[in-house]
Amino acid sequence: MRFAISSGHALYCRGARGSPVPPQLDEVDQARRVVDRVVEIMNTVNVVAVKFHDNTSRDQSTNLNTIVAWHNKQARDYDVSVHFNAYNGKAHGTEVWYYSQAKLAGKVSAAMAKAGGFTDRGEKYSNGLFFLMNCHKPAVLLEVCFCDNTADSNKFTSKFEKICQAIASSLSGVAVGEPPVETPPEQGWPDDPLSIPVESRPVVGKGDEGNDVRDLQKLLNKTELAPGLVEDGDFGNLTDTAARNYQASRGLDVDGIAGQQTWGALYENKPPMPMPVGIFTSEQQHAIMQIAHDSSIADYHWHNRGIAPPGYMQGMALAFAANYVELQRNHPAAIDMAKARTSSDKDALNIYRSEFDNLGMSNEQSGPDTLRHLYALMLGHGMRESSGRHCEGRDQSASNTSSETAEAGLFQTSYNAHSASSPEFDNLMSEFSSNQSNCYLSAFAEGVSCSMAEWENYGSGDGFHFQKLCKECSSFAAETAALTLRNLANHYGPIVRQETELKKDADVMLQAVQDYVDSITLTA
Ligand SMILES: [Zn+2]
């Protein structure tokens, strides 16, 4: 993992400043110190990090553009900007701004707060910060503390090293500074996990600690899925991932929580499920993802939403590619999506008819061109509905919380749309439920972080299952949205209000994907 880290503002275009300095702080001076030290710490633990201070700009717009231009030129996985807050002298605490990186932002804010003894104001969402919206990699903007608050300033000065270590380790996931405290094994606790009856195992999940967690780690380590999982008795991110991978591989419910089902499978040495066969080999998937990355639509700044997460572009390219193959194989759902424009006010291709005509994208004939144009519209539609985030949960401000009405995933579809595309919608649900090899979840997930609340689904039965599948199997979300756009487009507010952007460049990218698929030999 590589980081590009810059200090906020510029030498000749200063940020905030407390008064008097000291004990209060000057934002630019301190942000530079933090960046220098964090990069130094990262480099000593072999995390690649590069830094930048703007020493030339004299106005804010030049400054912002200079910083972002530097970031976008670096080979890195994350962009980080360091600032200090200022308000009325009384406000205090640490916070981290994000656009797509909620989880990382929360983690870094908590780590800085703990190290400095600051109030943790936590992660803050914004789609209006120039840095977050224009850096091409997942980005966070740190407000270390309030430089015009005396108590915060004093804490910062006395805990400087600890704070820098906390930033370095929470960003990179690599422990720095003091070694982590391990829970020592309890006296008399047996060495062999299997000597404890499975019935007496508690339910354990993220955040839990102790001997049961250590035993779970031991058992996971015996599977093929968790190479090198540290048996430290602390249920953190790596244990969570290992547990989820294990559950998926054994056909169990994937929730990262070890209850009787998961413990039982580990005790019995349950064999992995046979891998279902996907449409594309992993090499072919990578070629398709690369087409998405290299396209000009990948850098497009969607209105009010910014640049799409890398996962969204490559995921949608894969979803279209698979859907295109299904059309060639006369899949009934694909045939319905690719039908010629109807005159219905529930057909998005009819609602957007003049936009399509203006771009020379005719939908008067059934077939691949119409399917591709539909996906071009969907590329803008998913940005509008979820900012391209596969795990997007229901709109927390809306009251749609029942199984049938809770919206889920990239396109914020809800299950009550299913009857408009009967029986294809429900048939897709059973197909994708039984074979997840064409879901492309890990492709869609790149550059997107998801909160626990977002993974939560509502109600029960088919509606609940639909929400879950939309988030965990993003190409299913795409295919059901494709059906809904053709048969119940008024389900989507942005389509009715014509806020969804239709871009010719989206079609150009998808055409390149289609050409690629035409050029390869499919094995399955
Ligand atoms: Zn600032």
mmCIF file of C-alpha atoms in Angstrom, residues 41 48 100 135 139 178 209 220 276 310 327 329 367 383 408 414 471 477:
data_model
loop_
_atom_site.group_PDB
_atom_site.id
_atom_site.type_symbol
_atom_site.label_atom_id
_atom_site.label_comp_id
_atom_site.label_asym_id
_atom_site.label_seq_id
_atom_site.Cartn_x
_atom_site.Cartn_y
_atom_site.Cartn_z
ATOM 1 C CA ILE A 41 7.692 6.782 10.226
ATOM 2 C CA VAL A 48 5.929 3.569 0.710
ATOM 3 C CA SER A 100 -15.855 7.353 -0.233
ATOM 4 C CA CYS A 135 -7.769 13.165 -6.270
ATOM 5 C CA ALA A 139 -8.707 10.093 -0.257
ATOM 6 C CA GLU A 178 5.013 0.259 20.910
ATOM 7 C CA GLU A 209 -11.029 -10.545 22.503
ATOM 8 C CA LEU A 220 -9.094 -20.641 10.625
ATOM 9 C CA PRO A 276 -18.862 -22.612 -9.760
ATOM 10 C CA PRO A 310 -12.235 2.674 -9.531
ATOM 11 C CA LEU A 327 -27.672 -11.781 -24.591
ATOM 12 C CA ARG A 329 -26.873 -16.877 -25.408
ATOM 13 C CA GLY A 367 -29.981 -6.247 -29.734
ATOM 14 C CA MET A 383 -23.307 7.450 -9.844
ATOM 15 C CA ALA A 408 -30.174 -1.333 -1.679
ATOM 16 C CA SER A 414 -36.114 -2.088 -3.945
ATOM 17 C CA LYS A 471 -24.855 -5.390 -2.050
ATOM 18 C CA ALA A 477 -27.811 -5.226 -8.785
#
